[in-house]
Short mmCIF file of C-alpha atoms in Angstrom, two decimals:
data_model
loop_
_atom_site.label_atom_id
_atom_site.label_comp_id
_atom_site.label_asym_id
_atom_site.label_seq_id
_atom_site.Cartn_x
_atom_site.Cartn_y
_atom_site.Cartn_z
CA UNK A 25 11.43 -17.81 15.55
CA UNK A 26 14.19 -15.16 14.54
CA UNK A 27 15.72 -17.64 12.30
CA UNK A 28 12.77 -17.42 10.06
CA UNK A 29 13.38 -13.48 9.57
CA UNK A 30 14.20 -12.54 5.98
CA UNK A 31 15.25 -9.22 4.35
CA UNK A 32 12.21 -9.45 2.33
CA UNK A 33 9.90 -9.27 5.52
CA UNK A 34 11.72 -6.03 6.34
CA UNK A 35 11.08 -4.47 2.88
CA UNK A 36 7.50 -5.49 2.73
CA UNK A 37 6.67 -4.12 6.05
CA UNK A 38 8.55 -0.86 5.38
CA UNK A 39 6.91 -0.45 1.91
CA UNK A 40 3.35 -1.28 3.34
CA UNK A 41 3.47 1.54 5.80
CA UNK A 42 4.99 3.93 3.45
CA UNK A 43 2.09 3.12 0.85
CA UNK A 44 -0.59 3.44 3.65
CA UNK A 45 0.81 6.68 5.07
CA UNK A 46 1.11 8.19 1.55
CA UNK A 47 -2.57 7.24 0.67
CA UNK A 48 -4.16 8.56 3.76
CA UNK A 49 -1.98 11.15 5.55
CA UNK A 50 -3.42 14.09 4.04
CA UNK A 51 -7.01 12.80 4.56
CA UNK A 52 -6.28 12.33 8.29
CA UNK A 53 -5.09 15.73 8.45
CA UNK A 54 -8.04 17.08 6.74
CA UNK A 55 -10.39 15.10 9.27
CA UNK A 56 -8.53 16.72 12.15
CA UNK A 57 -9.06 20.22 10.77
CA UNK A 58 -12.62 19.43 10.20
CA UNK A 59 -13.04 18.48 13.98
CA UNK A 60 -11.32 21.76 15.04
CA UNK A 61 -8.29 20.18 16.35
CA UNK A 62 -5.31 22.39 17.11
CA UNK A 63 -1.77 21.72 15.39
CA UNK A 64 -0.82 19.86 18.79
CA UNK A 65 -3.98 17.83 18.76
CA UNK A 66 -3.57 16.87 14.89
CA UNK A 67 -0.08 15.63 15.82
CA UNK A 68 -1.61 13.66 18.65
CA UNK A 69 -3.97 12.03 16.15
CA UNK A 70 -1.10 10.94 14.06
CA UNK A 71 0.80 9.54 17.18
CA UNK A 72 -2.32 7.67 18.47
CA UNK A 73 -2.78 6.06 15.08
CA UNK A 74 0.71 5.03 14.89
CA UNK A 75 0.98 3.59 18.35
CA UNK A 76 -2.56 1.63 17.90
CA UNK A 77 -1.50 0.20 14.58
CA UNK A 78 2.04 -0.82 15.93
CA UNK A 79 0.51 -2.29 19.06
CA UNK A 80 -2.18 -4.34 17.35
CA UNK A 81 0.00 -5.51 14.32
CA UNK A 82 2.65 -6.80 16.64
CA UNK A 83 0.25 -8.54 18.99
CA UNK A 84 -1.97 -10.10 16.39
CA UNK A 85 0.96 -11.24 14.10
CA UNK A 86 3.14 -12.62 16.93
CA UNK A 87 -0.02 -14.22 18.64
CA UNK A 88 -1.50 -15.92 15.44
CA UNK A 89 1.75 -16.45 13.47
CA UNK A 90 0.35 -14.81 10.30
CA UNK A 91 0.69 -11.41 8.57
CA UNK A 92 -2.26 -9.54 10.52
CA UNK A 93 -1.27 -5.98 9.52
CA UNK A 94 -3.83 -3.42 10.88
CA UNK A 95 -4.30 0.21 9.76
CA UNK A 96 -6.62 3.05 10.77
CA UNK A 97 -9.96 3.43 8.57
CA UNK A 98 -9.01 5.52 5.61
CA UNK A 99 -12.53 5.52 4.37
CA UNK A 100 -13.54 6.26 7.89
CA UNK A 101 -11.19 9.34 7.80
CA UNK A 102 -13.04 10.55 4.50
CA UNK A 103 -16.31 10.21 6.08
CA UNK A 104 -15.06 12.28 9.07
CA UNK A 105 -13.94 15.13 6.66
CA UNK A 106 -17.51 15.44 5.47
CA UNK A 107 -19.22 14.77 8.85
CA UNK A 108 -17.17 16.57 11.56
CA UNK A 109 -17.29 20.22 10.55
CA UNK A 110 -19.36 22.07 13.01
CA UNK A 111 -18.86 19.24 15.50
CA UNK A 112 -17.23 19.97 18.79
CA UNK A 113 -14.05 17.84 19.26
CA UNK A 114 -15.07 16.32 22.60
CA UNK A 115 -18.32 15.28 20.74
CA UNK A 116 -16.31 13.66 17.93
CA UNK A 117 -14.31 11.62 20.52
CA UNK A 118 -17.33 10.30 21.95
CA UNK A 119 -18.45 9.02 18.50
CA UNK A 120 -14.96 7.63 18.13
CA UNK A 121 -15.37 5.58 21.32
CA UNK A 122 -18.93 4.36 20.14
CA UNK A 123 -17.10 3.07 16.92
CA UNK A 124 -14.46 1.29 18.92
CA UNK A 125 -17.17 -0.23 21.32
CA UNK A 126 -19.01 -1.47 18.33
CA UNK A 127 -15.93 -3.01 16.67
CA UNK A 128 -15.04 -4.67 20.15
CA UNK A 129 -18.48 -6.01 20.39
CA UNK A 130 -18.48 -7.46 17.04
CA UNK A 131 -15.40 -9.24 17.63
CA UNK A 132 -16.55 -10.92 20.86
CA UNK A 133 -19.63 -11.89 19.50
CA UNK A 134 -18.20 -13.99 16.64
CA UNK A 135 -20.88 -12.99 14.06
CA UNK A 136 -18.76 -11.33 11.54
CA UNK A 137 -16.30 -14.30 11.45
CA UNK A 138 -19.05 -16.80 10.93
CA UNK A 139 -20.31 -14.46 7.93
CA UNK A 140 -16.86 -14.30 6.30
CA UNK A 141 -16.43 -18.07 6.68
CA UNK A 142 -19.57 -18.47 4.65
CA UNK A 143 -18.15 -16.57 1.57
CA UNK A 144 -16.64 -18.64 -1.22
CA UNK A 145 -13.00 -18.20 -1.86
CA UNK A 146 -13.60 -17.42 -5.36
CA UNK A 147 -15.81 -14.53 -4.51
CA UNK A 148 -13.34 -13.36 -1.79
CA UNK A 149 -10.48 -13.22 -4.45
CA UNK A 150 -12.79 -11.44 -6.95
CA UNK A 151 -13.46 -8.86 -4.36
CA UNK A 152 -9.87 -8.55 -3.58
CA UNK A 153 -8.85 -8.22 -7.14
CA UNK A 154 -11.46 -5.52 -7.64
CA UNK A 155 -10.22 -3.56 -4.62
CA UNK A 156 -6.54 -3.67 -5.86
CA UNK A 157 -7.23 -3.37 -9.70
CA UNK A 158 -7.41 0.30 -9.65
CA UNK A 159 -3.91 0.49 -8.17
CA UNK A 160 -2.41 -1.52 -10.91
CA UNK A 161 -4.36 0.72 -13.41
CA UNK A 162 -2.99 3.83 -11.81
CA UNK A 163 0.51 2.89 -13.03
CA UNK A 164 -0.40 3.15 -16.80
CA UNK A 165 -2.89 6.12 -16.22
CA UNK A 166 0.11 8.11 -14.47
CA UNK A 167 2.44 7.39 -17.66
CA UNK A 168 1.16 10.38 -19.69
CA UNK A 169 2.15 12.88 -17.13
CA UNK A 170 5.44 11.41 -16.24
CA UNK A 171 6.34 9.10 -19.04
CA UNK A 172 10.23 9.01 -18.40
CA UNK A 173 9.87 8.37 -14.76
CA UNK A 174 7.17 5.85 -14.91
CA UNK A 175 9.03 4.07 -17.74
CA UNK A 176 12.21 3.78 -15.76
CA UNK A 177 10.25 2.42 -12.50
CA UNK A 178 8.33 -0.09 -14.67
CA UNK A 179 11.63 -1.28 -16.42
CA UNK A 180 13.57 -1.63 -13.11
CA UNK A 181 10.54 -3.58 -11.42
CA UNK A 182 10.33 -6.07 -14.20
CA UNK A 183 13.94 -6.57 -14.79
CA UNK A 184 14.34 -7.00 -11.01
CA UNK A 185 11.35 -9.56 -11.05
CA UNK A 186 13.40 -11.53 -13.58
CA UNK A 187 16.84 -11.41 -11.76
CA UNK A 188 16.10 -10.88 -7.96
CA UNK A 189 12.17 -10.80 -7.34
CA UNK A 190 12.47 -10.04 -3.74
CA UNK A 191 14.31 -6.85 -4.49
CA UNK A 192 11.88 -5.52 -7.19
CA UNK A 193 9.91 -3.17 -4.70
CA UNK A 194 12.89 -2.02 -2.86
CA UNK A 195 14.85 -1.02 -6.07
CA UNK A 196 11.81 0.82 -7.49
CA UNK A 197 11.22 2.69 -4.13
CA UNK A 198 14.98 3.71 -4.00
CA UNK A 199 14.93 4.80 -7.79
CA UNK A 200 11.62 6.81 -7.06
CA UNK A 201 12.69 8.67 -4.03
CA UNK A 202 16.14 9.28 -5.47
CA UNK A 203 14.84 10.71 -8.54
CA UNK A 204 12.32 12.94 -6.76
CA UNK A 205 15.08 14.14 -4.23
CA UNK A 206 17.32 15.03 -7.13
CA UNK A 207 14.54 16.93 -9.03
CA UNK A 208 13.92 18.87 -5.90
CA UNK A 209 10.32 17.77 -5.39
CA UNK A 210 10.61 17.66 -1.44
CA UNK A 211 12.21 21.14 -1.23
CA UNK A 212 8.98 22.63 -0.19
CA UNK A 213 9.00 20.67 3.12
CA UNK A 214 8.83 22.66 6.38
CA UNK A 215 11.97 21.64 8.49
CA UNK A 216 10.07 22.99 11.66
CA UNK A 217 7.67 20.15 11.40
CA UNK A 218 10.57 17.63 12.55
CA UNK A 219 9.50 17.73 16.15
CA UNK A 220 8.29 15.01 18.34
CA UNK A 221 4.44 14.55 18.71
CA UNK A 222 3.00 14.41 22.15
CA UNK A 223 -0.48 12.90 23.09
CA UNK A 224 -3.07 15.28 24.00
CA UNK A 225 -6.09 13.95 26.00
CA UNK A 226 -9.66 15.21 25.12
CA UNK A 227 -12.34 14.25 27.53
CA UNK A 228 -15.11 12.66 25.52
CA UNK A 229 -18.85 13.94 25.49
CA UNK A 230 -21.52 11.46 24.28
CA UNK A 231 -23.94 13.54 22.34
CA UNK A 232 -26.75 11.26 20.90
CA UNK A 233 -27.03 13.35 17.57
CA UNK A 234 -23.22 13.00 17.06
CA UNK A 235 -23.17 9.39 18.11
CA UNK A 236 -25.73 8.47 15.48
CA UNK A 237 -24.44 10.92 12.75
CA UNK A 238 -20.85 10.18 13.17
CA UNK A 239 -20.10 7.23 15.29
CA UNK A 240 -22.52 4.72 13.42
CA UNK A 241 -21.28 5.77 9.96
CA UNK A 242 -17.73 5.44 11.06
CA UNK A 243 -18.45 1.76 12.29
CA UNK A 244 -20.28 0.67 9.15
CA UNK A 245 -17.53 2.08 6.75
CA UNK A 246 -14.74 0.59 8.87
CA UNK A 247 -16.58 -2.83 8.77
CA UNK A 248 -17.72 -2.70 5.05
CA UNK A 249 -14.88 -0.89 3.50
CA UNK A 250 -11.65 -2.25 5.56
CA UNK A 251 -12.46 -5.32 7.58
CA UNK A 252 -14.26 -7.34 4.80
CA UNK A 253 -11.57 -6.37 2.35
CA UNK A 254 -8.89 -7.20 4.92
CA UNK A 255 -10.12 -10.73 5.35
CA UNK A 256 -10.48 -11.18 1.61
CA UNK A 257 -6.67 -10.15 1.33
CA UNK A 258 -5.57 -12.91 3.84
CA UNK A 259 -7.86 -15.47 2.52
CA UNK A 260 -6.72 -14.73 -1.07
CA UNK A 261 -3.06 -15.39 0.06
CA UNK A 262 -4.08 -18.72 1.71
CA UNK A 263 -4.59 -17.65 5.38
CA UNK A 264 -7.59 -18.14 7.62
CA UNK A 265 -7.70 -15.06 9.68
CA UNK A 266 -8.62 -14.95 13.33
CA UNK A 267 -11.33 -12.55 12.58
CA UNK A 268 -12.85 -12.16 15.84
CA UNK A 269 -9.66 -11.86 17.58
CA UNK A 270 -8.64 -9.07 15.13
CA UNK A 271 -11.92 -7.14 15.64
CA UNK A 272 -11.70 -7.65 19.49
CA UNK A 273 -8.18 -6.09 19.58
CA UNK A 274 -8.64 -3.23 17.18
CA UNK A 275 -11.99 -2.34 18.85
CA UNK A 276 -10.03 -2.27 22.25
CA UNK A 277 -7.41 -0.24 20.84
CA UNK A 278 -9.84 2.33 19.57
CA UNK A 279 -11.65 2.58 22.66
CA UNK A 280 -8.44 3.37 24.49
CA UNK A 281 -6.83 5.73 21.96
CA UNK A 282 -10.05 7.60 20.88
CA UNK A 283 -9.41 10.45 23.47
CA UNK A 284 -6.07 11.13 21.84
CA UNK A 285 -7.31 10.84 18.12
CA UNK A 286 -7.29 7.04 17.37
CA UNK A 287 -10.66 7.25 15.59
CA UNK A 288 -10.83 3.76 14.24
CA UNK A 289 -8.50 0.66 13.86
CA UNK A 290 -9.12 -2.35 11.70
CA UNK A 291 -7.48 -5.03 9.57
CA UNK A 292 -5.54 -3.46 6.71
CA UNK A 293 -6.58 -4.27 3.05
CA UNK A 294 -4.38 -2.66 0.45
CA UNK A 295 -1.16 -2.78 2.49
CA UNK A 296 -1.95 -6.17 4.03
CA UNK A 297 -1.68 -7.52 0.45
CA UNK A 298 2.06 -6.27 0.40
CA UNK A 299 2.88 -8.24 3.58
CA UNK A 300 0.90 -11.24 3.07
CA UNK A 301 1.78 -12.08 -0.63
CA UNK A 302 4.54 -14.33 -1.76
CA UNK A 303 6.83 -11.51 -2.50
CA UNK A 304 7.09 -10.66 1.21
CA UNK A 305 8.63 -14.03 1.97
CA UNK A 306 8.88 -17.68 0.36
CA UNK A 307 7.71 -19.29 3.51
CA UNK A 308 3.91 -18.35 4.18
CA UNK A 309 4.58 -19.22 7.93
CA UNK A 310 7.26 -16.62 8.42
CA UNK A 311 5.59 -13.64 6.79
CA UNK A 312 4.24 -12.51 10.25
CA UNK A 313 7.57 -10.85 10.58
CA UNK A 314 6.46 -8.20 7.90
CA UNK A 315 3.78 -6.66 9.92
CA UNK A 316 6.29 -6.61 12.91
CA UNK A 317 8.45 -4.45 11.01
CA UNK A 318 5.51 -2.49 9.84
CA UNK A 319 4.78 -1.94 13.65
CA UNK A 320 8.37 -0.25 13.93
CA UNK A 321 7.69 2.03 10.86
CA UNK A 322 4.08 2.78 12.42
CA UNK A 323 5.81 3.66 15.77
CA UNK A 324 8.57 6.05 14.22
CA UNK A 325 5.95 7.80 11.93
CA UNK A 326 3.63 8.38 14.66
CA UNK A 327 6.40 9.94 16.97
CA UNK A 328 7.20 12.37 14.26
CA UNK A 329 3.51 12.79 13.08
CA UNK A 330 3.87 16.38 11.87
CA UNK A 331 6.82 15.66 9.74
CA UNK A 332 5.02 12.70 8.28
CA UNK A 333 2.23 14.93 7.06
CA UNK A 334 4.55 17.30 5.66
CA UNK A 335 6.40 14.88 3.87
CA UNK A 336 3.56 13.18 2.07
CA UNK A 337 1.84 16.59 1.32
CA UNK A 338 5.19 17.25 -0.47
CA UNK A 339 5.74 14.01 -2.15
CA UNK A 340 4.68 13.94 -5.84
CA UNK A 341 1.37 11.94 -6.24
CA UNK A 342 3.10 10.01 -9.26
CA UNK A 343 5.50 8.30 -6.87
CA UNK A 344 2.89 7.08 -4.52
CA UNK A 345 0.57 5.82 -7.29
CA UNK A 346 3.30 4.03 -9.26
CA UNK A 347 4.90 2.49 -6.16
CA UNK A 348 1.68 1.20 -4.84
CA UNK A 349 0.67 -0.21 -8.39
CA UNK A 350 3.82 -2.14 -8.93
CA UNK A 351 4.03 -3.35 -5.55
CA UNK A 352 0.54 -4.97 -5.90
CA UNK A 353 0.75 -6.44 -9.43
CA UNK A 354 1.58 -9.75 -8.33
CA UNK A 355 -1.12 -10.04 -6.04
CA UNK A 356 -3.58 -8.61 -8.41
CA UNK A 357 -2.59 -11.40 -10.99
CA UNK A 358 -2.82 -14.23 -8.19
CA UNK A 359 -6.37 -12.98 -7.04
CA UNK A 360 -7.71 -12.90 -10.59
CA UNK A 361 -6.43 -16.32 -11.22
CA UNK A 362 -7.92 -17.72 -8.23
CA UNK A 363 -11.15 -15.92 -8.62
CA UNK A 364 -11.65 -17.50 -12.13
CA UNK A 365 -10.07 -21.05 -11.43
CA UNK A 366 -13.45 -22.65 -10.45
CA UNK A 367 -15.59 -22.83 -13.69
CA UNK A 368 -18.77 -23.10 -11.77
CA UNK A 369 -18.25 -19.77 -10.02
CA UNK A 370 -16.64 -17.75 -12.82
CA UNK A 371 -19.83 -15.72 -13.74
CA UNK A 372 -20.40 -14.99 -9.88
CA UNK A 373 -16.86 -14.07 -9.57
CA UNK A 374 -17.06 -11.85 -12.49
CA UNK A 375 -20.10 -9.99 -11.05
CA UNK A 376 -18.09 -9.54 -7.71
CA UNK A 377 -15.14 -8.17 -9.52
CA UNK A 378 -16.87 -5.77 -11.72
CA UNK A 379 -19.21 -4.53 -8.92
CA UNK A 380 -16.20 -3.93 -6.66
CA UNK A 381 -14.31 -2.25 -9.44
CA UNK A 382 -17.39 0.08 -10.05
CA UNK A 383 -17.18 1.92 -7.08
CA UNK A 384 -20.96 1.48 -6.55
CA UNK A 385 -22.21 3.04 -3.19
CA UNK A 386 -25.81 2.29 -1.97
CA UNK A 387 -27.18 3.24 1.46
CA UNK A 388 -23.78 4.35 2.48
CA UNK A 389 -22.41 0.81 1.86
CA UNK A 390 -19.29 0.30 -0.32
CA UNK A 391 -18.92 -1.34 -3.58
CA UNK A 392 -16.83 -4.51 -2.07
CA UNK A 393 -19.84 -5.44 0.06
CA UNK A 394 -22.24 -5.12 -2.69
CA UNK A 395 -19.89 -7.18 -5.02
CA UNK A 396 -20.15 -9.87 -2.52
CA UNK A 397 -24.02 -9.51 -2.24
CA UNK A 398 -24.55 -9.63 -6.09
CA UNK A 399 -21.77 -12.11 -6.60
CA UNK A 400 -23.26 -14.39 -3.99
CA UNK A 401 -26.66 -14.17 -5.39
CA UNK A 402 -25.36 -15.12 -8.87
CA UNK A 403 -23.54 -17.95 -7.13
CA UNK A 404 -26.41 -19.42 -5.27
CA UNK A 405 -28.56 -19.09 -8.49
CA UNK A 406 -26.33 -20.83 -10.92
CA UNK A 407 -24.24 -23.25 -8.77
CA UNK A 408 -27.02 -25.76 -8.31
CA UNK A 409 -27.91 -26.00 -11.98
CA UNK A 410 -24.14 -26.34 -13.12
CA UNK A 411 -23.52 -29.00 -10.50
CA UNK A 412 -26.66 -30.91 -11.81
CA UNK A 413 -25.68 -30.55 -15.46
CA UNK A 414 -21.90 -30.58 -15.64
#
């Protein structure tokens, strides 16, 4: 098994976690403040989230031999920022545990896996392309603010894609961080933040109002915005993910780590695309190593949770945007190609793609799910006619 390990797996795993933390560390910090957590408890949240992601990513990837990267629910954290002010921390912990129980129950029932298996591959790829498209677009939207910096990263990426494809993202990462350090962008970091985080247990209280107002929305958002997209990412890269196993594991991890701040774990979506794509390794059967190295990064970042928050609050947004966008460009291209490959499903795929891209939200359900609903309707409506009259 170790003979399958490649340097590209290490790089993909590291970049995936960097992008994941960069996109959500500040939101998690805001969520902990909204819950009234102390500085020590906020560090405990980061520790719990890092440990949970490390454990579930390693377990699922090694067990199923595929790149099953897990993450915390970033949309869920955004919900908590809005829903938690005024809610006692112990009641919030009770809501986290309800979410974990529902995730676990969904996993052992197998219902969600049966639903995802019924979704046509073209629609899954269209949804994935819609989810990722905004990240690719971000590269060009960032250009007017930092034209020289973005142009340099852009040029390095595509020259490397031509000469050494596996090194494209690492070289962009090195260039970006080096440039920002040289420019003194990280000078505002608080060196006192470099201390080890310790777990702080909070006894949960199960308040009905909080369970309904916080726990249920957290579960719905985690399922619709994260797990559904995570399944699409894996299917779009040629894998048939063990959905029930993943939900059971992430639900159990949420139940165990909720009292320490692990509010919700799920299949990763955006960062999973980095670990599951061909750029992570030529052999699809060996890409499970990428999440294993992600797990090591999760563990390290969790232990130094306070420093992680300080780093990503100090990091210029343009660095994160451009790095994520360039790393995901090949996956966006592959997803769009697969979504439109079947002529009979092109219109349905286009509806799914545009709905997902629109950011539409109805009844608290996010655009990717509505993309599948609307696209699935068009697919069922047009497919029989196109099959009858080729």
